[in-house]
């Protein structure tokens, strides 16, 4: 209700996997969206053969997988995936398994971050979901501060 995480300088860490894939899904996409008070950030991950269909939305910038190489966003959905998203003065970096896979300079911040959402084509499991800025660190499962 009253967001406290500064989107200009934040870090989110999570681990996720798909436990049951849907028969209708070919690409097995997993999405992550950050909801800010001014805009959103949206990332998607899929199997290797579908990265050309991916689209990233980064606070006014759309990055289309058919025009940009998003092959680093390929994951095996049934395996645990460790993801870290870091923004430092609007310089956004995405890490998979502690490897930087993508960098982008944001036009502006998205305001205070009011939440983050993971979506799965199928049933997914999340091991952790925490976010921090220079002053606060939250467990997004419980909305409690980390001690």
mmCIF file with all atom_site columns, C-alpha atoms in Angstrom:
data_model
loop_
_atom_site.group_PDB
_atom_site.id
_atom_site.type_symbol
_atom_site.label_atom_id
_atom_site.label_alt_id
_atom_site.label_comp_id
_atom_site.label_asym_id
_atom_site.label_entity_id
_atom_site.label_seq_id
_atom_site.pdbx_PDB_ins_code
_atom_site.Cartn_x
_atom_site.Cartn_y
_atom_site.Cartn_z
_atom_site.occupancy
_atom_site.B_iso_or_equiv
_atom_site.pdbx_formal_charge
_atom_site.auth_seq_id
_atom_site.auth_comp_id
_atom_site.auth_asym_id
_atom_site.auth_atom_id
_atom_site.pdbx_PDB_model_num
ATOM 1   C CA . UNK A 1 1   ? 0.000  0.000   0.000   1.00 0.00 ? 1   UNK A CA 1
ATOM 2   C CA . UNK A 1 2   ? 2.891  2.361   0.761   1.00 0.00 ? 2   UNK A CA 1
ATOM 3   C CA . UNK A 1 3   ? 5.905  1.250   -1.353  1.00 0.00 ? 3   UNK A CA 1
ATOM 4   C CA . UNK A 1 4   ? 9.336  1.874   0.180   1.00 0.00 ? 4   UNK A CA 1
ATOM 5   C CA . UNK A 1 5   ? 11.833 0.338   -2.283  1.00 0.00 ? 5   UNK A CA 1
ATOM 6   C CA . UNK A 1 6   ? 13.617 2.915   -4.464  1.00 0.00 ? 6   UNK A CA 1
ATOM 7   C CA . UNK A 1 7   ? 13.699 1.679   -8.075  1.00 0.00 ? 7   UNK A CA 1
ATOM 8   C CA . UNK A 1 8   ? 16.753 3.807   -8.960  1.00 0.00 ? 8   UNK A CA 1
ATOM 9   C CA . UNK A 1 9   ? 18.955 1.550   -6.828  1.00 0.00 ? 9   UNK A CA 1
ATOM 10  C CA . UNK A 1 10  ? 17.598 -1.886  -5.959  1.00 0.00 ? 10  UNK A CA 1
ATOM 11  C CA . UNK A 1 11  ? 18.359 -5.563  -6.110  1.00 0.00 ? 11  UNK A CA 1
ATOM 12  C CA . UNK A 1 12  ? 15.938 -8.481  -6.306  1.00 0.00 ? 12  UNK A CA 1
ATOM 13  C CA . UNK A 1 13  ? 16.947 -12.095 -5.776  1.00 0.00 ? 13  UNK A CA 1
ATOM 14  C CA . UNK A 1 14  ? 14.833 -15.151 -6.410  1.00 0.00 ? 14  UNK A CA 1
ATOM 15  C CA . UNK A 1 15  ? 15.047 -18.818 -7.326  1.00 0.00 ? 15  UNK A CA 1
ATOM 16  C CA . UNK A 1 16  ? 12.260 -20.501 -9.259  1.00 0.00 ? 16  UNK A CA 1
ATOM 17  C CA . UNK A 1 17  ? 11.301 -23.544 -11.299 1.00 0.00 ? 17  UNK A CA 1
ATOM 18  C CA . UNK A 1 18  ? 8.269  -24.985 -13.031 1.00 0.00 ? 18  UNK A CA 1
ATOM 19  C CA . UNK A 1 19  ? 7.009  -28.114 -11.302 1.00 0.00 ? 19  UNK A CA 1
ATOM 20  C CA . UNK A 1 20  ? 4.302  -28.999 -13.823 1.00 0.00 ? 20  UNK A CA 1
ATOM 21  C CA . UNK A 1 21  ? 4.277  -27.857 -17.437 1.00 0.00 ? 21  UNK A CA 1
ATOM 22  C CA . UNK A 1 22  ? 0.989  -27.315 -19.246 1.00 0.00 ? 22  UNK A CA 1
ATOM 23  C CA . UNK A 1 23  ? 0.311  -29.396 -22.341 1.00 0.00 ? 23  UNK A CA 1
ATOM 24  C CA . UNK A 1 24  ? -0.807 -26.299 -24.272 1.00 0.00 ? 24  UNK A CA 1
ATOM 25  C CA . UNK A 1 25  ? 2.440  -24.437 -23.619 1.00 0.00 ? 25  UNK A CA 1
ATOM 26  C CA . UNK A 1 26  ? 5.192  -24.960 -26.143 1.00 0.00 ? 26  UNK A CA 1
ATOM 27  C CA . UNK A 1 27  ? 7.620  -22.282 -24.951 1.00 0.00 ? 27  UNK A CA 1
ATOM 28  C CA . UNK A 1 28  ? 7.096  -22.683 -21.189 1.00 0.00 ? 28  UNK A CA 1
ATOM 29  C CA . UNK A 1 29  ? 7.486  -18.978 -20.479 1.00 0.00 ? 29  UNK A CA 1
ATOM 30  C CA . UNK A 1 30  ? 8.181  -17.602 -17.028 1.00 0.00 ? 30  UNK A CA 1
ATOM 31  C CA . UNK A 1 31  ? 7.643  -13.893 -16.482 1.00 0.00 ? 31  UNK A CA 1
ATOM 32  C CA . UNK A 1 32  ? 8.808  -11.405 -13.890 1.00 0.00 ? 32  UNK A CA 1
ATOM 33  C CA . UNK A 1 33  ? 7.205  -7.987  -13.537 1.00 0.00 ? 33  UNK A CA 1
ATOM 34  C CA . UNK A 1 34  ? 8.158  -5.151  -11.207 1.00 0.00 ? 34  UNK A CA 1
ATOM 35  C CA . UNK A 1 35  ? 5.259  -2.853  -10.418 1.00 0.00 ? 35  UNK A CA 1
ATOM 36  C CA . UNK A 1 36  ? 6.336  0.713   -9.726  1.00 0.00 ? 36  UNK A CA 1
ATOM 37  C CA . UNK A 1 37  ? 4.331  3.771   -8.823  1.00 0.00 ? 37  UNK A CA 1
ATOM 38  C CA . UNK A 1 38  ? 5.209  5.299   -12.234 1.00 0.00 ? 38  UNK A CA 1
ATOM 39  C CA . UNK A 1 39  ? 5.745  2.340   -14.607 1.00 0.00 ? 39  UNK A CA 1
ATOM 40  C CA . UNK A 1 40  ? 6.745  -1.328  -14.814 1.00 0.00 ? 40  UNK A CA 1
ATOM 41  C CA . UNK A 1 41  ? 9.646  -3.567  -15.792 1.00 0.00 ? 41  UNK A CA 1
ATOM 42  C CA . UNK A 1 42  ? 8.777  -6.880  -17.477 1.00 0.00 ? 42  UNK A CA 1
ATOM 43  C CA . UNK A 1 43  ? 11.137 -9.755  -18.286 1.00 0.00 ? 43  UNK A CA 1
ATOM 44  C CA . UNK A 1 44  ? 10.358 -13.173 -19.742 1.00 0.00 ? 44  UNK A CA 1
ATOM 45  C CA . UNK A 1 45  ? 12.310 -16.398 -19.925 1.00 0.00 ? 45  UNK A CA 1
ATOM 46  C CA . UNK A 1 46  ? 11.583 -19.459 -22.077 1.00 0.00 ? 46  UNK A CA 1
ATOM 47  C CA . UNK A 1 47  ? 13.111 -22.579 -23.562 1.00 0.00 ? 47  UNK A CA 1
ATOM 48  C CA . UNK A 1 48  ? 15.917 -21.986 -26.070 1.00 0.00 ? 48  UNK A CA 1
ATOM 49  C CA . UNK A 1 49  ? 13.797 -22.504 -29.193 1.00 0.00 ? 49  UNK A CA 1
ATOM 50  C CA . UNK A 1 50  ? 11.397 -19.704 -28.251 1.00 0.00 ? 50  UNK A CA 1
ATOM 51  C CA . UNK A 1 51  ? 13.619 -16.767 -27.261 1.00 0.00 ? 51  UNK A CA 1
ATOM 52  C CA . UNK A 1 52  ? 12.809 -15.056 -30.560 1.00 0.00 ? 52  UNK A CA 1
ATOM 53  C CA . UNK A 1 53  ? 9.226  -14.712 -29.300 1.00 0.00 ? 53  UNK A CA 1
ATOM 54  C CA . UNK A 1 54  ? 10.224 -13.022 -26.041 1.00 0.00 ? 54  UNK A CA 1
ATOM 55  C CA . UNK A 1 55  ? 9.540  -9.362  -25.346 1.00 0.00 ? 55  UNK A CA 1
ATOM 56  C CA . UNK A 1 56  ? 11.031 -7.229  -22.580 1.00 0.00 ? 56  UNK A CA 1
ATOM 57  C CA . UNK A 1 57  ? 9.373  -4.021  -21.445 1.00 0.00 ? 57  UNK A CA 1
ATOM 58  C CA . UNK A 1 58  ? 11.708 -1.683  -19.602 1.00 0.00 ? 58  UNK A CA 1
ATOM 59  C CA . UNK A 1 59  ? 10.018 1.536   -18.541 1.00 0.00 ? 59  UNK A CA 1
ATOM 60  C CA . UNK A 1 60  ? 9.130  2.758   -22.004 1.00 0.00 ? 60  UNK A CA 1
ATOM 61  C CA . UNK A 1 61  ? 11.611 0.640   -23.982 1.00 0.00 ? 61  UNK A CA 1
ATOM 62  C CA . UNK A 1 62  ? 10.375 -2.549  -25.659 1.00 0.00 ? 62  UNK A CA 1
ATOM 63  C CA . UNK A 1 63  ? 12.996 -5.095  -26.632 1.00 0.00 ? 63  UNK A CA 1
ATOM 64  C CA . UNK A 1 64  ? 11.716 -7.635  -29.142 1.00 0.00 ? 64  UNK A CA 1
ATOM 65  C CA . UNK A 1 65  ? 13.383 -11.055 -29.296 1.00 0.00 ? 65  UNK A CA 1
ATOM 66  C CA . UNK A 1 66  ? 12.840 -11.202 -33.048 1.00 0.00 ? 66  UNK A CA 1
ATOM 67  C CA . UNK A 1 67  ? 15.076 -8.122  -33.450 1.00 0.00 ? 67  UNK A CA 1
ATOM 68  C CA . UNK A 1 68  ? 17.513 -8.557  -30.550 1.00 0.00 ? 68  UNK A CA 1
ATOM 69  C CA . UNK A 1 69  ? 19.461 -11.572 -29.372 1.00 0.00 ? 69  UNK A CA 1
ATOM 70  C CA . UNK A 1 70  ? 17.723 -12.698 -26.186 1.00 0.00 ? 70  UNK A CA 1
ATOM 71  C CA . UNK A 1 71  ? 19.236 -16.190 -26.237 1.00 0.00 ? 71  UNK A CA 1
ATOM 72  C CA . UNK A 1 72  ? 20.634 -15.602 -22.724 1.00 0.00 ? 72  UNK A CA 1
ATOM 73  C CA . UNK A 1 73  ? 17.012 -15.616 -21.472 1.00 0.00 ? 73  UNK A CA 1
ATOM 74  C CA . UNK A 1 74  ? 16.720 -19.336 -22.295 1.00 0.00 ? 74  UNK A CA 1
ATOM 75  C CA . UNK A 1 75  ? 16.186 -21.566 -19.283 1.00 0.00 ? 75  UNK A CA 1
ATOM 76  C CA . UNK A 1 76  ? 15.264 -25.162 -18.599 1.00 0.00 ? 76  UNK A CA 1
ATOM 77  C CA . UNK A 1 77  ? 11.958 -24.516 -16.811 1.00 0.00 ? 77  UNK A CA 1
ATOM 78  C CA . UNK A 1 78  ? 12.078 -27.688 -14.683 1.00 0.00 ? 78  UNK A CA 1
ATOM 79  C CA . UNK A 1 79  ? 15.500 -26.816 -13.219 1.00 0.00 ? 79  UNK A CA 1
ATOM 80  C CA . UNK A 1 80  ? 15.927 -24.330 -10.404 1.00 0.00 ? 80  UNK A CA 1
ATOM 81  C CA . UNK A 1 81  ? 16.911 -20.961 -11.877 1.00 0.00 ? 81  UNK A CA 1
ATOM 82  C CA . UNK A 1 82  ? 18.716 -18.392 -9.756  1.00 0.00 ? 82  UNK A CA 1
ATOM 83  C CA . UNK A 1 83  ? 17.847 -14.859 -10.869 1.00 0.00 ? 83  UNK A CA 1
ATOM 84  C CA . UNK A 1 84  ? 19.153 -11.511 -9.683  1.00 0.00 ? 84  UNK A CA 1
ATOM 85  C CA . UNK A 1 85  ? 17.986 -8.153  -11.045 1.00 0.00 ? 85  UNK A CA 1
ATOM 86  C CA . UNK A 1 86  ? 20.115 -5.178  -10.083 1.00 0.00 ? 86  UNK A CA 1
ATOM 87  C CA . UNK A 1 87  ? 19.583 -1.519  -10.856 1.00 0.00 ? 87  UNK A CA 1
ATOM 88  C CA . UNK A 1 88  ? 22.231 1.041   -9.982  1.00 0.00 ? 88  UNK A CA 1
ATOM 89  C CA . UNK A 1 89  ? 21.409 4.630   -10.955 1.00 0.00 ? 89  UNK A CA 1
ATOM 90  C CA . UNK A 1 90  ? 19.109 3.315   -13.719 1.00 0.00 ? 90  UNK A CA 1
ATOM 91  C CA . UNK A 1 91  ? 21.765 0.953   -15.102 1.00 0.00 ? 91  UNK A CA 1
ATOM 92  C CA . UNK A 1 92  ? 19.864 -2.339  -15.089 1.00 0.00 ? 92  UNK A CA 1
ATOM 93  C CA . UNK A 1 93  ? 21.681 -5.693  -15.059 1.00 0.00 ? 93  UNK A CA 1
ATOM 94  C CA . UNK A 1 94  ? 20.100 -9.145  -15.094 1.00 0.00 ? 94  UNK A CA 1
ATOM 95  C CA . UNK A 1 95  ? 22.017 -12.150 -13.759 1.00 0.00 ? 95  UNK A CA 1
ATOM 96  C CA . UNK A 1 96  ? 21.160 -15.825 -14.265 1.00 0.00 ? 96  UNK A CA 1
ATOM 97  C CA . UNK A 1 97  ? 23.158 -18.259 -12.142 1.00 0.00 ? 97  UNK A CA 1
ATOM 98  C CA . UNK A 1 98  ? 25.437 -15.338 -11.121 1.00 0.00 ? 98  UNK A CA 1
ATOM 99  C CA . UNK A 1 99  ? 26.299 -14.569 -14.765 1.00 0.00 ? 99  UNK A CA 1
ATOM 100 C CA . UNK A 1 100 ? 25.380 -11.140 -16.154 1.00 0.00 ? 100 UNK A CA 1
ATOM 101 C CA . UNK A 1 101 ? 23.187 -11.841 -19.192 1.00 0.00 ? 101 UNK A CA 1
ATOM 102 C CA . UNK A 1 102 ? 21.713 -8.428  -20.001 1.00 0.00 ? 102 UNK A CA 1
ATOM 103 C CA . UNK A 1 103 ? 22.388 -4.739  -19.393 1.00 0.00 ? 103 UNK A CA 1
ATOM 104 C CA . UNK A 1 104 ? 20.205 -1.776  -20.234 1.00 0.00 ? 104 UNK A CA 1
ATOM 105 C CA . UNK A 1 105 ? 20.160 1.892   -19.290 1.00 0.00 ? 105 UNK A CA 1
ATOM 106 C CA . UNK A 1 106 ? 16.664 2.870   -18.210 1.00 0.00 ? 106 UNK A CA 1
ATOM 107 C CA . UNK A 1 107 ? 15.231 6.179   -19.422 1.00 0.00 ? 107 UNK A CA 1
ATOM 108 C CA . UNK A 1 108 ? 13.932 6.906   -15.921 1.00 0.00 ? 108 UNK A CA 1
ATOM 109 C CA . UNK A 1 109 ? 13.116 5.091   -12.716 1.00 0.00 ? 109 UNK A CA 1
ATOM 110 C CA . UNK A 1 110 ? 9.735  3.380   -12.290 1.00 0.00 ? 110 UNK A CA 1
ATOM 111 C CA . UNK A 1 111 ? 8.995  5.112   -8.980  1.00 0.00 ? 111 UNK A CA 1
ATOM 112 C CA . UNK A 1 112 ? 8.777  3.222   -5.713  1.00 0.00 ? 112 UNK A CA 1
ATOM 113 C CA . UNK A 1 113 ? 8.466  -0.533  -6.239  1.00 0.00 ? 113 UNK A CA 1
ATOM 114 C CA . UNK A 1 114 ? 5.131  -1.745  -4.908  1.00 0.00 ? 114 UNK A CA 1
ATOM 115 C CA . UNK A 1 115 ? 5.659  -5.401  -5.744  1.00 0.00 ? 115 UNK A CA 1
ATOM 116 C CA . UNK A 1 116 ? 7.121  -8.084  -7.956  1.00 0.00 ? 116 UNK A CA 1
ATOM 117 C CA . UNK A 1 117 ? 5.237  -10.927 -9.592  1.00 0.00 ? 117 UNK A CA 1
ATOM 118 C CA . UNK A 1 118 ? 6.436  -14.181 -11.115 1.00 0.00 ? 118 UNK A CA 1
ATOM 119 C CA . UNK A 1 119 ? 4.130  -15.939 -13.576 1.00 0.00 ? 119 UNK A CA 1
ATOM 120 C CA . UNK A 1 120 ? 4.459  -19.439 -14.996 1.00 0.00 ? 120 UNK A CA 1
ATOM 121 C CA . UNK A 1 121 ? 2.943  -21.384 -17.882 1.00 0.00 ? 121 UNK A CA 1
ATOM 122 C CA . UNK A 1 122 ? 2.114  -24.268 -15.606 1.00 0.00 ? 122 UNK A CA 1
ATOM 123 C CA . UNK A 1 123 ? 2.677  -24.648 -11.884 1.00 0.00 ? 123 UNK A CA 1
ATOM 124 C CA . UNK A 1 124 ? 5.719  -22.889 -10.495 1.00 0.00 ? 124 UNK A CA 1
ATOM 125 C CA . UNK A 1 125 ? 7.667  -22.937 -7.285  1.00 0.00 ? 125 UNK A CA 1
ATOM 126 C CA . UNK A 1 126 ? 9.604  -20.040 -5.769  1.00 0.00 ? 126 UNK A CA 1
ATOM 127 C CA . UNK A 1 127 ? 12.294 -20.648 -3.149  1.00 0.00 ? 127 UNK A CA 1
ATOM 128 C CA . UNK A 1 128 ? 12.865 -17.027 -2.192  1.00 0.00 ? 128 UNK A CA 1
ATOM 129 C CA . UNK A 1 129 ? 11.832 -13.579 -3.286  1.00 0.00 ? 129 UNK A CA 1
ATOM 130 C CA . UNK A 1 130 ? 13.584 -10.679 -1.657  1.00 0.00 ? 130 UNK A CA 1
ATOM 131 C CA . UNK A 1 131 ? 14.220 -7.121  -2.666  1.00 0.00 ? 131 UNK A CA 1
ATOM 132 C CA . UNK A 1 132 ? 16.380 -4.391  -1.208  1.00 0.00 ? 132 UNK A CA 1
ATOM 133 C CA . UNK A 1 133 ? 17.496 -0.844  -1.787  1.00 0.00 ? 133 UNK A CA 1
ATOM 134 C CA . UNK A 1 134 ? 20.015 1.257   0.125   1.00 0.00 ? 134 UNK A CA 1
ATOM 135 C CA . UNK A 1 135 ? 17.731 1.618   3.157   1.00 0.00 ? 135 UNK A CA 1
ATOM 136 C CA . UNK A 1 136 ? 15.364 -1.372  3.166   1.00 0.00 ? 136 UNK A CA 1
ATOM 137 C CA . UNK A 1 137 ? 15.355 -5.125  2.583   1.00 0.00 ? 137 UNK A CA 1
ATOM 138 C CA . UNK A 1 138 ? 12.063 -7.023  2.303   1.00 0.00 ? 138 UNK A CA 1
ATOM 139 C CA . UNK A 1 139 ? 10.995 -10.622 2.072   1.00 0.00 ? 139 UNK A CA 1
ATOM 140 C CA . UNK A 1 140 ? 8.226  -10.322 -0.538  1.00 0.00 ? 140 UNK A CA 1
ATOM 141 C CA . UNK A 1 141 ? 6.590  -13.533 0.676   1.00 0.00 ? 141 UNK A CA 1
ATOM 142 C CA . UNK A 1 142 ? 5.781  -11.992 4.036   1.00 0.00 ? 142 UNK A CA 1
ATOM 143 C CA . UNK A 1 143 ? 6.398  -8.254  3.424   1.00 0.00 ? 143 UNK A CA 1
ATOM 144 C CA . UNK A 1 144 ? 8.548  -8.376  6.558   1.00 0.00 ? 144 UNK A CA 1
ATOM 145 C CA . UNK A 1 145 ? 11.950 -6.712  6.818   1.00 0.00 ? 145 UNK A CA 1
ATOM 146 C CA . UNK A 1 146 ? 14.951 -9.008  6.861   1.00 0.00 ? 146 UNK A CA 1
ATOM 147 C CA . UNK A 1 147 ? 16.739 -8.837  10.191  1.00 0.00 ? 147 UNK A CA 1
#
